[in-house]
Each structure stands twice: as C-alpha cells, then as structure tokens.
Amino acid sequence: ASPSQAQLELHVPSGLTRLKAVEGSEVVLPAWYTVQGQVSSSQRWELLTVMWFLEQEGKDLNQVLAYISGTTSSKNGVSLVYSMPSQNVSLRLQDLQEKDSGSYRCSVNVQDHQGIKRSHSSKTLELSVLVPPAPPSCGLLGVPRVGTNVTLSCQSPRSKPAAQYQWERAPPSAQVFFAPALDAIRGSLSLRNLSSPMSGVYICRAHNEVGSAQCNVTLEVST
C-alpha cells in the first residue's frame, strides 16, 4: 500500500460486541487497532488520541476516558488495560453499577510523525450490567381461617433482569408450588380452601440469572 492508502482499523472480538457483567464486579471492553500501509520508517504512524464514550438513550454523550498527547484522563473506576502508547486500547470498568449499562464507543486517531497524514476509526461495544434480586418482602393477603382463601405475596424491589419467583413450604411438610396456584412473574401464591394442616412456614425465593434472595411467611390457619 502506498502512504496515501494507509488505513487505521479498530477491532473488537467478532461475536463479542454485547457483554454482560454483574453489579459490583469489573469488566474489560476489548479493542485494539492496526495500521495498514506502513511502508517505510519515513512514513511511521504515531498514536494521536484514544477516546471512549458512553452512549445511553435519552442522555448526552458521556466521555469516560481520553488519551491525548501522552496524557490520560478518565472517570472514577475507568482505566485503560495497557499503558500507552499501545495498540491495545481495551477499557477496564471497575465497581460496576446498573447505570453503567449502555453503548461504549471507542474512537482512535493516528497521524504520521510529521502530522500530515491522519486516519480515524471507531467501534462500539454494548454492556449490560445485571443486578441480583434484592431481598424480597413477603406478605399475607386475607384472613387465614379454615375454609377461606388467602394469597401470599412476594416482591423484590430491585432486579435486572426482572426476578422470577418460586414458593415452597418448609419441612416437615415440604412442598413446592407450581402454576396455577403460583404466579412466577408477580410472585403470588394462592392457597384455597384452607385447612389446619396447611399451617406452616412458606418460603419465597426471588431469582434471576445472576443471583437469588428469599423471605418467608408463617401461616397459622385458625378454626
């Protein structure tokens, strides 16, 4: 390639443009660049700038890191994996919060050492920060008397993705509940035509792909 065709290209792993991580953990967004057309030492290319932006729907573009003229500036918990200058411009995010979810765009500019020829490339990686269910709150709706109906309720205040719910009865009379008595999305359990042997401790477990939490209700059926 002649110098006029010299081309910067930024790369991210194929098939890995959507990443998931758990709140509180850290993640690396992998990216590196290559420059084609380095035909001689007189046409040496030098790094000019590396910038990482966070794009979120309905919000202004947020610059999270910039490497300009040998100096790096970044938001808290954000850093480059490799010290500059390096062709690997991967970004490390630490102590992740749900609000860190979004599209991370890396933008790289290079120029030749005379500052005449320039080239630019950018790539985007999607990050979704998942949240284990927070401890749910359990409740009892209705009056637990023989022959009546009650509903046990269970709801986690925070979960991403949304929690699913499972109710079971603790030993010695262990029992696992399924639909239609159980509503796994809303977290409710309907108990109909109560009898004294149905008394006991009922446990609700809120779970998603990254964790679980539970609460319980003691049911005392009175005659």
Coordinates of C-alpha atoms in Angstrom, one line a residue:
A1 CA 0.0 0.0 0.0
S2 CA 1.3 3.5 -0.8
P3 CA 1.3 6.0 2.1
S4 CA -1.8 7.7 0.6
Q5 CA -3.7 4.5 1.2
A6 CA -2.5 4.0 4.7
Q7 CA -5.5 3.0 6.8
L8 CA -6.2 2.7 10.5
E9 CA -8.6 0.0 11.6
L10 CA -10.0 -0.5 15.1
H11 CA -11.0 -4.1 16.0
V12 CA -13.3 -5.7 18.6
P13 CA -13.7 -9.5 19.0
S14 CA -16.1 -10.9 16.5
G15 CA -19.2 -12.2 18.2
L16 CA -18.4 -10.4 21.4
T17 CA -20.0 -7.0 20.8
R18 CA -22.6 -7.5 23.6
L19 CA -21.2 -8.0 27.1
K20 CA -22.8 -8.8 30.4
A21 CA -21.4 -8.2 33.9
V22 CA -22.7 -8.3 37.4
E23 CA -23.1 -5.1 39.5
G24 CA -20.1 -4.6 41.8
S25 CA -17.8 -6.6 39.6
E26 CA -15.4 -5.3 36.8
V27 CA -15.3 -5.9 33.1
V28 CA -12.9 -5.4 30.2
L29 CA -14.2 -4.0 26.9
P30 CA -11.6 -5.4 24.4
A31 CA -10.4 -3.3 21.5
W32 CA -7.2 -2.9 19.5
Y33 CA -6.1 -1.1 16.3
T34 CA -3.9 -1.9 13.3
V35 CA -2.5 0.5 10.7
Q36 CA -2.0 -0.8 7.2
G37 CA 0.4 0.8 4.8
Q38 CA 3.4 1.4 7.0
V39 CA 5.8 1.2 4.0
S40 CA 9.0 2.8 5.5
S41 CA 10.4 4.4 8.6
S42 CA 9.8 7.8 7.0
Q43 CA 6.1 7.0 6.9
R44 CA 5.9 5.9 10.6
W45 CA 2.5 6.3 12.2
E46 CA 2.1 7.7 15.7
L47 CA -0.9 7.5 18.0
L48 CA -2.7 10.8 18.4
T49 CA -5.8 10.2 20.5
V50 CA -7.9 7.4 22.1
M51 CA -11.3 8.3 23.4
W52 CA -14.0 6.2 25.0
F53 CA -17.6 7.4 25.1
L54 CA -20.7 6.1 26.8
E55 CA -23.9 6.4 24.8
Q56 CA -27.2 6.0 26.6
E57 CA -30.7 6.5 25.2
G58 CA -32.1 9.9 26.0
K59 CA -28.8 11.2 27.5
D60 CA -25.9 13.3 26.3
L61 CA -22.8 11.6 25.0
N62 CA -20.6 10.9 28.0
Q63 CA -16.8 10.9 27.6
V64 CA -15.4 8.3 30.1
L65 CA -11.8 8.3 29.1
A66 CA -9.4 10.3 26.9
Y67 CA -5.7 9.7 26.0
I68 CA -4.4 12.9 24.3
S69 CA -0.8 13.9 23.6
G70 CA 0.5 11.4 26.2
T71 CA -1.9 12.2 29.0
T72 CA -4.8 10.1 30.1
S73 CA -7.9 11.5 31.9
S74 CA -10.8 9.3 32.9
K75 CA -13.9 9.0 35.2
N76 CA -13.6 7.1 38.5
G77 CA -13.2 3.4 38.1
V78 CA -12.3 3.7 34.4
S79 CA -8.9 2.9 33.0
L80 CA -7.0 1.5 30.0
V81 CA -5.8 -2.1 30.5
Y82 CA -2.4 -1.4 28.9
S83 CA -0.3 1.7 29.5
M84 CA 0.0 3.9 26.5
P85 CA 1.4 4.0 23.9
S86 CA -0.1 0.6 22.9
Q87 CA -2.1 -0.7 20.0
N88 CA -4.4 -2.4 22.6
V89 CA -6.8 0.2 23.7
S90 CA -9.1 -2.1 25.9
L91 CA -11.1 -0.4 28.6
R92 CA -11.4 -1.6 32.2
L93 CA -14.5 -0.6 34.2
Q94 CA -14.5 -1.4 37.9
D95 CA -17.1 -1.4 40.7
L96 CA -19.9 -1.5 38.1
Q97 CA -23.3 0.0 38.7
E98 CA -26.5 -0.6 36.8
K99 CA -26.3 3.0 35.5
D100 CA -23.0 2.0 33.7
S101 CA -25.1 0.0 31.1
G102 CA -25.0 1.3 27.6
S103 CA -23.1 1.5 24.3
Y104 CA -19.3 2.2 24.7
R105 CA -17.8 3.7 21.6
C106 CA -14.0 3.7 21.2
S107 CA -12.6 6.3 18.8
V108 CA -8.9 6.3 17.7
N109 CA -7.0 8.8 15.7
V110 CA -3.4 8.4 14.4
Q111 CA -1.1 10.6 12.3
D112 CA 2.3 10.2 10.7
H113 CA 5.2 11.7 12.7
Q114 CA 5.1 14.8 10.5
G115 CA 1.5 15.4 11.4
I116 CA 0.5 15.4 7.7
K117 CA -1.5 12.2 7.1
R118 CA -4.2 11.2 9.5
S119 CA -6.6 8.3 9.9
H120 CA -9.5 7.6 12.2
S121 CA -11.6 4.6 13.2
S122 CA -14.3 3.8 15.8
K123 CA -16.1 0.8 17.1
T124 CA -19.0 0.2 19.6
L125 CA -19.5 -2.5 22.3
E126 CA -22.8 -3.0 24.2
L127 CA -22.6 -3.5 28.0
S128 CA -25.5 -4.7 30.2
V129 CA -24.9 -4.6 33.9
L130 CA -27.1 -7.2 35.7
V131 CA -28.4 -6.9 39.2
P132 CA -29.1 -9.9 41.5
P133 CA -32.5 -9.6 43.2
A134 CA -32.6 -7.5 46.3
P135 CA -34.1 -9.3 49.4
P136 CA -37.8 -9.5 48.7
S137 CA -40.6 -8.6 51.1
C138 CA -43.3 -11.3 51.8
G139 CA -46.9 -10.6 52.8
L140 CA -50.2 -12.3 53.5
L141 CA -53.5 -11.1 52.0
G142 CA -56.7 -12.4 53.6
V143 CA -57.7 -14.0 56.9
P144 CA -56.3 -17.5 57.3
R145 CA -59.3 -19.4 58.7
V146 CA -60.4 -22.9 57.8
G147 CA -62.3 -22.9 54.5
T148 CA -61.1 -19.4 53.3
N149 CA -58.7 -18.4 50.6
V150 CA -55.5 -16.4 51.1
T151 CA -52.8 -15.1 48.8
L152 CA -49.1 -15.0 49.8
S153 CA -47.2 -12.1 48.1
C154 CA -43.6 -11.7 47.3
Q155 CA -41.8 -8.8 45.6
S156 CA -38.1 -7.9 45.1
P157 CA -37.6 -4.1 44.9
R158 CA -34.7 -4.4 42.5
S159 CA -33.6 -6.9 40.0
K160 CA -32.2 -6.9 36.4
P161 CA -33.3 -8.8 34.6
A162 CA -36.7 -9.0 36.4
A163 CA -36.8 -11.6 39.1
Q164 CA -38.9 -14.8 38.8
Y165 CA -40.4 -16.2 41.9
Q166 CA -40.7 -19.7 43.5
W167 CA -42.8 -20.5 46.6
E168 CA -42.2 -23.6 48.7
R169 CA -43.3 -24.9 52.1
A170 CA -40.6 -25.6 54.6
P171 CA -40.2 -29.1 56.2
P172 CA -41.5 -31.1 57.9
S173 CA -44.4 -30.9 55.4
A174 CA -42.2 -29.7 52.5
Q175 CA -44.0 -28.8 49.3
V176 CA -43.1 -27.0 46.1
F177 CA -45.7 -25.0 44.3
F178 CA -46.4 -24.5 40.6
A179 CA -48.9 -22.8 38.4
P180 CA -51.8 -22.1 38.5
A181 CA -51.5 -21.6 42.3
L182 CA -48.1 -19.9 41.7
D183 CA -47.7 -16.8 39.7
A184 CA -43.9 -16.9 39.0
I185 CA -43.9 -13.4 37.4
R186 CA -45.9 -11.5 40.1
G187 CA -44.6 -13.6 43.0
S188 CA -48.0 -14.5 44.4
L189 CA -49.2 -17.9 45.7
S190 CA -52.9 -18.6 46.0
L191 CA -54.0 -21.0 48.8
R192 CA -57.6 -22.1 48.5
N193 CA -60.0 -23.8 51.0
L194 CA -57.6 -23.6 53.9
S195 CA -57.3 -26.4 56.4
S196 CA -55.3 -26.7 59.7
P197 CA -52.6 -29.0 58.2
M198 CA -51.8 -26.2 55.7
S199 CA -50.3 -24.2 58.6
G200 CA -46.5 -23.8 58.4
V201 CA -43.6 -21.6 57.1
Y202 CA -43.8 -20.7 53.4
I203 CA -40.6 -19.5 51.7
C204 CA -40.4 -17.3 48.6
R205 CA -37.2 -17.3 46.5
A206 CA -36.7 -14.4 44.0
H207 CA -34.1 -15.4 41.4
N208 CA -32.6 -14.3 38.1
E209 CA -29.5 -15.4 36.1
V210 CA -27.0 -13.8 38.5
G211 CA -28.4 -14.4 41.9
S212 CA -31.3 -15.1 44.4
A213 CA -32.7 -13.9 47.7
Q214 CA -35.6 -15.1 49.8
C215 CA -38.1 -14.2 52.5
N216 CA -40.8 -16.2 54.3
V217 CA -44.3 -16.0 55.8
T218 CA -45.6 -18.1 58.7
L219 CA -49.2 -19.2 58.0
E220 CA -51.4 -20.2 61.0
V221 CA -54.8 -21.4 60.0
S222 CA -57.3 -20.9 62.8
T223 CA -60.5 -22.8 63.2

